[in-house]
mmCIF file with all atom_site columns, C-alpha atoms in Angstrom:
data_model
loop_
_atom_site.group_PDB
_atom_site.id
_atom_site.type_symbol
_atom_site.label_atom_id
_atom_site.label_alt_id
_atom_site.label_comp_id
_atom_site.label_asym_id
_atom_site.label_entity_id
_atom_site.label_seq_id
_atom_site.pdbx_PDB_ins_code
_atom_site.Cartn_x
_atom_site.Cartn_y
_atom_site.Cartn_z
_atom_site.occupancy
_atom_site.B_iso_or_equiv
_atom_site.pdbx_formal_charge
_atom_site.auth_seq_id
_atom_site.auth_comp_id
_atom_site.auth_asym_id
_atom_site.auth_atom_id
_atom_site.pdbx_PDB_model_num
ATOM 1   C CA . UNK I 1 1   ? 4.624  41.428  -33.843 1.00 59.00 ? 736 UNK I CA 1
ATOM 2   C CA . UNK I 1 2   ? 5.714  43.873  -31.272 1.00 63.00 ? 737 UNK I CA 1
ATOM 3   C CA . UNK I 1 3   ? 2.477  43.152  -29.256 1.00 64.00 ? 738 UNK I CA 1
ATOM 4   C CA . UNK I 1 4   ? 2.780  39.492  -29.774 1.00 57.00 ? 739 UNK I CA 1
ATOM 5   C CA . UNK I 1 5   ? 6.883  39.779  -28.680 1.00 54.00 ? 740 UNK I CA 1
ATOM 6   C CA . UNK I 1 6   ? 6.089  41.755  -25.378 1.00 61.00 ? 741 UNK I CA 1
ATOM 7   C CA . UNK I 1 7   ? 3.262  38.950  -24.321 1.00 62.00 ? 742 UNK I CA 1
ATOM 8   C CA . UNK I 1 8   ? 5.539  36.101  -25.139 1.00 64.00 ? 743 UNK I CA 1
ATOM 9   C CA . UNK I 1 9   ? 8.470  38.039  -23.121 1.00 55.00 ? 744 UNK I CA 1
ATOM 10  C CA . UNK I 1 10  ? 5.601  38.564  -20.094 1.00 59.00 ? 745 UNK I CA 1
ATOM 11  C CA . UNK I 1 11  ? 4.532  35.050  -19.934 1.00 53.00 ? 746 UNK I CA 1
ATOM 12  C CA . UNK I 1 12  ? 7.950  34.093  -19.713 1.00 53.00 ? 747 UNK I CA 1
ATOM 13  C CA . UNK I 1 13  ? 8.827  36.652  -17.162 1.00 50.00 ? 748 UNK I CA 1
ATOM 14  C CA . UNK I 1 14  ? 5.782  35.442  -15.112 1.00 48.00 ? 749 UNK I CA 1
ATOM 15  C CA . UNK I 1 15  ? 6.426  31.842  -15.613 1.00 53.00 ? 750 UNK I CA 1
ATOM 16  C CA . UNK I 1 16  ? 9.907  32.315  -14.204 1.00 51.00 ? 751 UNK I CA 1
ATOM 17  C CA . UNK I 1 17  ? 8.627  34.042  -10.967 1.00 46.00 ? 752 UNK I CA 1
ATOM 18  C CA . UNK I 1 18  ? 5.794  31.517  -10.560 1.00 49.00 ? 753 UNK I CA 1
ATOM 19  C CA . UNK I 1 19  ? 7.593  28.214  -10.992 1.00 50.00 ? 754 UNK I CA 1
ATOM 20  C CA . UNK I 1 20  ? 9.143  27.326  -7.551  1.00 49.00 ? 755 UNK I CA 1
ATOM 21  C CA . UNK I 1 21  ? 12.980 27.168  -7.513  1.00 42.00 ? 756 UNK I CA 1
ATOM 22  C CA . UNK I 1 22  ? 12.960 23.665  -6.875  1.00 42.00 ? 757 UNK I CA 1
ATOM 23  C CA . UNK I 1 23  ? 11.950 22.398  -10.166 1.00 42.00 ? 758 UNK I CA 1
ATOM 24  C CA . UNK I 1 24  ? 14.223 22.101  -13.383 1.00 39.00 ? 759 UNK I CA 1
ATOM 25  C CA . UNK I 1 25  ? 12.689 21.905  -16.569 1.00 41.00 ? 760 UNK I CA 1
ATOM 26  C CA . UNK I 1 26  ? 14.104 19.303  -19.013 1.00 41.00 ? 761 UNK I CA 1
ATOM 27  C CA . UNK I 1 27  ? 13.316 18.653  -22.484 1.00 38.00 ? 762 UNK I CA 1
ATOM 28  C CA . UNK I 1 28  ? 12.697 15.365  -23.435 1.00 41.00 ? 763 UNK I CA 1
ATOM 29  C CA . UNK I 1 29  ? 11.852 13.924  -27.086 1.00 39.00 ? 764 UNK I CA 1
ATOM 30  C CA . UNK I 1 30  ? 8.810  11.898  -26.728 1.00 43.00 ? 765 UNK I CA 1
ATOM 31  C CA . UNK I 1 31  ? 8.830  8.745   -28.256 1.00 42.00 ? 766 UNK I CA 1
ATOM 32  C CA . UNK I 1 32  ? 5.438  8.497   -28.852 1.00 43.00 ? 767 UNK I CA 1
ATOM 33  C CA . UNK I 1 33  ? 5.028  11.790  -30.980 1.00 44.00 ? 768 UNK I CA 1
ATOM 34  C CA . UNK I 1 34  ? 6.337  11.101  -34.650 1.00 46.00 ? 769 UNK I CA 1
ATOM 35  C CA . UNK I 1 35  ? 6.928  14.358  -35.331 1.00 48.00 ? 770 UNK I CA 1
ATOM 36  C CA . UNK I 1 36  ? 10.049 14.565  -33.125 1.00 46.00 ? 771 UNK I CA 1
ATOM 37  C CA . UNK I 1 37  ? 8.812  17.887  -31.406 1.00 43.00 ? 772 UNK I CA 1
ATOM 38  C CA . UNK I 1 38  ? 10.336 17.999  -27.919 1.00 45.00 ? 773 UNK I CA 1
ATOM 39  C CA . UNK I 1 39  ? 7.700  17.699  -24.806 1.00 42.00 ? 774 UNK I CA 1
ATOM 40  C CA . UNK I 1 40  ? 8.720  19.380  -21.553 1.00 43.00 ? 775 UNK I CA 1
ATOM 41  C CA . UNK I 1 41  ? 8.756  17.668  -18.397 1.00 43.00 ? 776 UNK I CA 1
ATOM 42  C CA . UNK I 1 42  ? 9.179  18.624  -14.960 1.00 40.00 ? 777 UNK I CA 1
ATOM 43  C CA . UNK I 1 43  ? 11.616 17.091  -12.789 1.00 43.00 ? 778 UNK I CA 1
ATOM 44  C CA . UNK I 1 44  ? 11.644 18.018  -9.271  1.00 41.00 ? 779 UNK I CA 1
ATOM 45  C CA . UNK I 1 45  ? 15.126 18.139  -7.580  1.00 40.00 ? 780 UNK I CA 1
ATOM 46  C CA . UNK I 1 46  ? 14.189 15.964  -4.667  1.00 44.00 ? 781 UNK I CA 1
ATOM 47  C CA . UNK I 1 47  ? 13.651 13.046  -6.493  1.00 52.00 ? 782 UNK I CA 1
ATOM 48  C CA . UNK I 1 48  ? 17.358 13.158  -7.346  1.00 62.00 ? 783 UNK I CA 1
ATOM 49  C CA . UNK I 1 49  ? 18.721 11.388  -4.030  1.00 76.00 ? 784 UNK I CA 1
ATOM 50  C CA . UNK I 1 50  ? 22.240 10.602  -3.494  1.00 88.00 ? 785 UNK I CA 1
ATOM 51  C CA . UNK I 1 51  ? 23.424 7.385   -1.766  1.00 90.00 ? 786 UNK I CA 1
ATOM 52  C CA . UNK I 1 52  ? 25.406 8.259   1.043   1.00 93.00 ? 787 UNK I CA 1
ATOM 53  C CA . UNK I 1 53  ? 27.844 4.724   0.067   1.00 95.00 ? 788 UNK I CA 1
ATOM 54  C CA . UNK I 1 54  ? 28.029 3.251   -3.280  1.00 94.00 ? 789 UNK I CA 1
ATOM 55  C CA . UNK I 1 55  ? 26.928 -0.444  -2.645  1.00 95.00 ? 790 UNK I CA 1
ATOM 56  C CA . UNK I 1 56  ? 25.821 -3.309  -5.164  1.00 95.00 ? 791 UNK I CA 1
ATOM 57  C CA . UNK I 1 57  ? 22.082 -4.553  -5.468  1.00 96.00 ? 792 UNK I CA 1
ATOM 58  C CA . UNK I 1 58  ? 23.535 -7.731  -3.849  1.00 97.00 ? 793 UNK I CA 1
ATOM 59  C CA . UNK I 1 59  ? 24.802 -5.508  -1.138  1.00 97.00 ? 794 UNK I CA 1
ATOM 60  C CA . UNK I 1 60  ? 21.454 -3.593  -0.792  1.00 97.00 ? 795 UNK I CA 1
ATOM 61  C CA . UNK I 1 61  ? 19.658 -7.238  -0.634  1.00 98.00 ? 796 UNK I CA 1
ATOM 62  C CA . UNK I 1 62  ? 21.823 -8.227  2.184   1.00 98.00 ? 797 UNK I CA 1
ATOM 63  C CA . UNK I 1 63  ? 21.136 -5.023  4.073   1.00 98.00 ? 798 UNK I CA 1
ATOM 64  C CA . UNK I 1 64  ? 17.467 -5.951  3.786   1.00 98.00 ? 799 UNK I CA 1
ATOM 65  C CA . UNK I 1 65  ? 17.556 -8.874  4.767   1.00 98.00 ? 800 UNK I CA 1
ATOM 66  C CA . UNK I 1 66  ? 19.710 -8.051  7.976   1.00 98.00 ? 801 UNK I CA 1
ATOM 67  C CA . UNK I 1 67  ? 16.809 -5.618  8.524   1.00 98.00 ? 802 UNK I CA 1
ATOM 68  C CA . UNK I 1 68  ? 14.249 -8.033  8.111   1.00 97.00 ? 803 UNK I CA 1
ATOM 69  C CA . UNK I 1 69  ? 15.707 -10.009 10.649  1.00 96.00 ? 804 UNK I CA 1
ATOM 70  C CA . UNK I 1 70  ? 17.153 -7.855  13.264  1.00 96.00 ? 805 UNK I CA 1
ATOM 71  C CA . UNK I 1 71  ? 14.021 -5.372  13.145  1.00 96.00 ? 806 UNK I CA 1
ATOM 72  C CA . UNK I 1 72  ? 11.531 -7.917  13.385  1.00 92.00 ? 807 UNK I CA 1
ATOM 73  C CA . UNK I 1 73  ? 8.531  -6.477  14.678  1.00 94.00 ? 808 UNK I CA 1
ATOM 74  C CA . UNK I 1 74  ? 10.126 -3.097  14.976  1.00 96.00 ? 809 UNK I CA 1
ATOM 75  C CA . UNK I 1 75  ? 8.382  0.293   13.591  1.00 97.00 ? 810 UNK I CA 1
ATOM 76  C CA . UNK I 1 76  ? 9.304  1.511   10.102  1.00 98.00 ? 811 UNK I CA 1
ATOM 77  C CA . UNK I 1 77  ? 11.677 4.458   12.070  1.00 98.00 ? 812 UNK I CA 1
ATOM 78  C CA . UNK I 1 78  ? 13.223 1.384   13.950  1.00 98.00 ? 813 UNK I CA 1
ATOM 79  C CA . UNK I 1 79  ? 13.965 -0.646  10.629  1.00 98.00 ? 814 UNK I CA 1
ATOM 80  C CA . UNK I 1 80  ? 15.739 2.564   9.226   1.00 98.00 ? 815 UNK I CA 1
ATOM 81  C CA . UNK I 1 81  ? 17.468 2.810   12.390  1.00 98.00 ? 816 UNK I CA 1
ATOM 82  C CA . UNK I 1 82  ? 19.195 -0.868  12.178  1.00 98.00 ? 817 UNK I CA 1
ATOM 83  C CA . UNK I 1 83  ? 20.217 -0.202  8.327   1.00 98.00 ? 818 UNK I CA 1
ATOM 84  C CA . UNK I 1 84  ? 21.602 3.319   9.404   1.00 98.00 ? 819 UNK I CA 1
ATOM 85  C CA . UNK I 1 85  ? 23.810 1.535   12.064  1.00 98.00 ? 820 UNK I CA 1
ATOM 86  C CA . UNK I 1 86  ? 25.165 -0.765  8.975   1.00 98.00 ? 821 UNK I CA 1
ATOM 87  C CA . UNK I 1 87  ? 25.845 2.065   6.965   1.00 98.00 ? 822 UNK I CA 1
ATOM 88  C CA . UNK I 1 88  ? 27.528 4.045   9.552   1.00 98.00 ? 823 UNK I CA 1
ATOM 89  C CA . UNK I 1 89  ? 30.138 1.169   10.329  1.00 98.00 ? 824 UNK I CA 1
ATOM 90  C CA . UNK I 1 90  ? 30.875 1.167   6.679   1.00 98.00 ? 825 UNK I CA 1
ATOM 91  C CA . UNK I 1 91  ? 31.713 4.548   6.820   1.00 97.00 ? 826 UNK I CA 1
ATOM 92  C CA . UNK I 1 92  ? 33.635 4.389   10.067  1.00 97.00 ? 827 UNK I CA 1
ATOM 93  C CA . UNK I 1 93  ? 37.348 3.369   9.595   1.00 97.00 ? 828 UNK I CA 1
ATOM 94  C CA . UNK I 1 94  ? 37.222 0.851   12.863  1.00 96.00 ? 829 UNK I CA 1
ATOM 95  C CA . UNK I 1 95  ? 35.127 -1.266  10.508  1.00 97.00 ? 830 UNK I CA 1
ATOM 96  C CA . UNK I 1 96  ? 35.020 -3.175  7.468   1.00 97.00 ? 831 UNK I CA 1
ATOM 97  C CA . UNK I 1 97  ? 34.663 -0.936  4.487   1.00 94.00 ? 832 UNK I CA 1
ATOM 98  C CA . UNK I 1 98  ? 31.612 -3.093  2.759   1.00 97.00 ? 833 UNK I CA 1
ATOM 99  C CA . UNK I 1 99  ? 28.134 -3.832  3.376   1.00 97.00 ? 834 UNK I CA 1
ATOM 100 C CA . UNK I 1 100 ? 28.746 -7.711  3.393   1.00 97.00 ? 835 UNK I CA 1
ATOM 101 C CA . UNK I 1 101 ? 32.054 -7.595  5.721   1.00 98.00 ? 836 UNK I CA 1
ATOM 102 C CA . UNK I 1 102 ? 30.344 -5.544  8.036   1.00 98.00 ? 837 UNK I CA 1
ATOM 103 C CA . UNK I 1 103 ? 27.435 -7.611  8.302   1.00 98.00 ? 838 UNK I CA 1
ATOM 104 C CA . UNK I 1 104 ? 29.373 -10.879 8.324   1.00 98.00 ? 839 UNK I CA 1
ATOM 105 C CA . UNK I 1 105 ? 31.690 -9.433  10.717  1.00 97.00 ? 840 UNK I CA 1
ATOM 106 C CA . UNK I 1 106 ? 32.229 -12.268 13.474  1.00 94.00 ? 841 UNK I CA 1
ATOM 107 C CA . UNK I 1 107 ? 29.565 -12.065 16.182  1.00 90.00 ? 842 UNK I CA 1
ATOM 108 C CA . UNK I 1 108 ? 28.402 -8.727  15.066  1.00 93.00 ? 843 UNK I CA 1
ATOM 109 C CA . UNK I 1 109 ? 24.730 -9.634  14.431  1.00 94.00 ? 844 UNK I CA 1
ATOM 110 C CA . UNK I 1 110 ? 22.677 -12.409 15.901  1.00 92.00 ? 845 UNK I CA 1
ATOM 111 C CA . UNK I 1 111 ? 20.733 -12.953 12.225  1.00 95.00 ? 846 UNK I CA 1
ATOM 112 C CA . UNK I 1 112 ? 24.250 -14.356 11.016  1.00 96.00 ? 847 UNK I CA 1
ATOM 113 C CA . UNK I 1 113 ? 24.610 -16.424 14.008  1.00 93.00 ? 848 UNK I CA 1
ATOM 114 C CA . UNK I 1 114 ? 21.179 -17.859 13.826  1.00 94.00 ? 849 UNK I CA 1
ATOM 115 C CA . UNK I 1 115 ? 20.542 -18.112 10.136  1.00 95.00 ? 850 UNK I CA 1
ATOM 116 C CA . UNK I 1 116 ? 17.688 -15.531 9.967   1.00 95.00 ? 851 UNK I CA 1
ATOM 117 C CA . UNK I 1 117 ? 19.871 -13.451 7.645   1.00 97.00 ? 852 UNK I CA 1
ATOM 118 C CA . UNK I 1 118 ? 18.735 -15.902 4.801   1.00 96.00 ? 853 UNK I CA 1
ATOM 119 C CA . UNK I 1 119 ? 14.988 -14.961 5.394   1.00 95.00 ? 854 UNK I CA 1
ATOM 120 C CA . UNK I 1 120 ? 13.279 -13.376 2.383   1.00 96.00 ? 855 UNK I CA 1
ATOM 121 C CA . UNK I 1 121 ? 13.523 -9.622  2.953   1.00 96.00 ? 856 UNK I CA 1
ATOM 122 C CA . UNK I 1 122 ? 10.040 -7.865  3.553   1.00 96.00 ? 857 UNK I CA 1
ATOM 123 C CA . UNK I 1 123 ? 9.271  -4.803  1.369   1.00 97.00 ? 858 UNK I CA 1
ATOM 124 C CA . UNK I 1 124 ? 9.126  -2.436  4.352   1.00 97.00 ? 859 UNK I CA 1
ATOM 125 C CA . UNK I 1 125 ? 13.073 -3.356  5.340   1.00 97.00 ? 860 UNK I CA 1
ATOM 126 C CA . UNK I 1 126 ? 14.118 -2.834  1.516   1.00 97.00 ? 861 UNK I CA 1
ATOM 127 C CA . UNK I 1 127 ? 12.374 0.665   1.605   1.00 98.00 ? 862 UNK I CA 1
ATOM 128 C CA . UNK I 1 128 ? 13.893 1.198   4.988   1.00 98.00 ? 863 UNK I CA 1
ATOM 129 C CA . UNK I 1 129 ? 17.499 0.056   3.908   1.00 98.00 ? 864 UNK I CA 1
ATOM 130 C CA . UNK I 1 130 ? 16.973 2.221   0.819   1.00 97.00 ? 865 UNK I CA 1
ATOM 131 C CA . UNK I 1 131 ? 16.172 5.318   2.987   1.00 97.00 ? 866 UNK I CA 1
ATOM 132 C CA . UNK I 1 132 ? 19.087 4.902   5.108   1.00 98.00 ? 867 UNK I CA 1
ATOM 133 C CA . UNK I 1 133 ? 21.640 4.493   2.091   1.00 97.00 ? 868 UNK I CA 1
ATOM 134 C CA . UNK I 1 134 ? 20.142 7.413   0.810   1.00 97.00 ? 869 UNK I CA 1
ATOM 135 C CA . UNK I 1 135 ? 20.645 9.421   4.313   1.00 96.00 ? 870 UNK I CA 1
ATOM 136 C CA . UNK I 1 136 ? 17.917 8.928   6.683   1.00 97.00 ? 871 UNK I CA 1
ATOM 137 C CA . UNK I 1 137 ? 19.852 8.166   9.738   1.00 98.00 ? 872 UNK I CA 1
ATOM 138 C CA . UNK I 1 138 ? 17.331 8.547   13.027  1.00 98.00 ? 873 UNK I CA 1
ATOM 139 C CA . UNK I 1 139 ? 20.237 7.409   15.274  1.00 97.00 ? 874 UNK I CA 1
ATOM 140 C CA . UNK I 1 140 ? 22.125 10.265  14.578  1.00 96.00 ? 875 UNK I CA 1
ATOM 141 C CA . UNK I 1 141 ? 25.067 8.257   13.551  1.00 97.00 ? 876 UNK I CA 1
ATOM 142 C CA . UNK I 1 142 ? 25.175 5.431   16.143  1.00 97.00 ? 877 UNK I CA 1
ATOM 143 C CA . UNK I 1 143 ? 27.439 2.197   15.369  1.00 97.00 ? 878 UNK I CA 1
ATOM 144 C CA . UNK I 1 144 ? 25.945 -0.316  17.728  1.00 96.00 ? 879 UNK I CA 1
ATOM 145 C CA . UNK I 1 145 ? 22.521 -1.335  18.769  1.00 96.00 ? 880 UNK I CA 1
ATOM 146 C CA . UNK I 1 146 ? 21.025 -4.021  20.654  1.00 94.00 ? 881 UNK I CA 1
ATOM 147 C CA . UNK I 1 147 ? 17.830 -4.872  22.675  1.00 92.00 ? 882 UNK I CA 1
ATOM 148 C CA . UNK I 1 148 ? 18.417 -4.955  26.210  1.00 92.00 ? 883 UNK I CA 1
ATOM 149 C CA . UNK I 1 149 ? 16.267 -7.288  27.441  1.00 91.00 ? 884 UNK I CA 1
ATOM 150 C CA . UNK I 1 150 ? 17.631 -10.230 24.876  1.00 87.00 ? 885 UNK I CA 1
ATOM 151 C CA . UNK I 1 151 ? 21.144 -9.262  24.782  1.00 85.00 ? 886 UNK I CA 1
ATOM 152 C CA . UNK I 1 152 ? 23.417 -11.838 25.447  1.00 81.00 ? 887 UNK I CA 1
ATOM 153 C CA . UNK I 1 153 ? 26.671 -10.022 24.984  1.00 82.00 ? 888 UNK I CA 1
ATOM 154 C CA . UNK I 1 154 ? 28.238 -8.784  28.229  1.00 84.00 ? 889 UNK I CA 1
ATOM 155 C CA . UNK I 1 155 ? 30.666 -6.368  26.066  1.00 87.00 ? 890 UNK I CA 1
ATOM 156 C CA . UNK I 1 156 ? 27.756 -4.678  24.564  1.00 87.00 ? 891 UNK I CA 1
ATOM 157 C CA . UNK I 1 157 ? 26.314 -4.047  28.053  1.00 83.00 ? 892 UNK I CA 1
ATOM 158 C CA . UNK I 1 158 ? 29.392 -1.682  28.641  1.00 88.00 ? 893 UNK I CA 1
ATOM 159 C CA . UNK I 1 159 ? 28.810 0.831   26.149  1.00 92.00 ? 894 UNK I CA 1
ATOM 160 C CA . UNK I 1 160 ? 26.678 3.896   27.198  1.00 93.00 ? 895 UNK I CA 1
ATOM 161 C CA . UNK I 1 161 ? 23.294 4.009   25.178  1.00 93.00 ? 896 UNK I CA 1
ATOM 162 C CA . UNK I 1 162 ? 22.381 7.489   24.123  1.00 94.00 ? 897 UNK I CA 1
ATOM 163 C CA . UNK I 1 163 ? 18.768 6.613   22.331  1.00 97.00 ? 898 UNK I CA 1
ATOM 164 C CA . UNK I 1 164 ? 16.232 4.392   22.077  1.00 97.00 ? 899 UNK I CA 1
ATOM 165 C CA . UNK I 1 165 ? 13.965 3.310   19.089  1.00 97.00 ? 900 UNK I CA 1
ATOM 166 C CA . UNK I 1 166 ? 11.237 0.626   19.924  1.00 96.00 ? 901 UNK I CA 1
ATOM 167 C CA . UNK I 1 167 ? 12.907 -2.389  21.628  1.00 96.00 ? 902 UNK I CA 1
ATOM 168 C CA . UNK I 1 168 ? 16.460 -1.313  20.455  1.00 96.00 ? 903 UNK I CA 1
ATOM 169 C CA . UNK I 1 169 ? 18.963 1.154   22.148  1.00 96.00 ? 904 UNK I CA 1
ATOM 170 C CA . UNK I 1 170 ? 21.903 2.564   20.280  1.00 97.00 ? 905 UNK I CA 1
ATOM 171 C CA . UNK I 1 171 ? 25.407 3.910   21.119  1.00 96.00 ? 906 UNK I CA 1
ATOM 172 C CA . UNK I 1 172 ? 28.476 5.300   19.108  1.00 94.00 ? 907 UNK I CA 1
#
């Protein structure tokens, strides 16, 4: 019995030392197991994402529609950047505090004016919006973006862009 006990303790110590620190063991009753014996599942802490703002599923859909329209033809990074700008505006006290109100703010986005906000969102646009929601921001907190080749608003040209991703430039 003493040898068995030492073996089990040694095994537990080795397991603790060898299992990466970012993994958490969680007990879960396996529903397929009629005996009710707990099954061990490993859940990585990297799977536990936190939203930078809280939004509804309707707002997520609206954000992905905006990305589809505003970032058509842009790289995935460019799509994430467009979504990040909207989220940064929600977080900024100078702008409305909801996705819907930021997107529909007068003259804020050309896709609202031209109706392309109603396009079916692409899968990539939805993923890009989701990544921005979980904190990915390739713009480093920009609150404005525009395509300098086609922008018609003279006011936007008074801003000083500090980076470019694809066809869009970004400013704070």
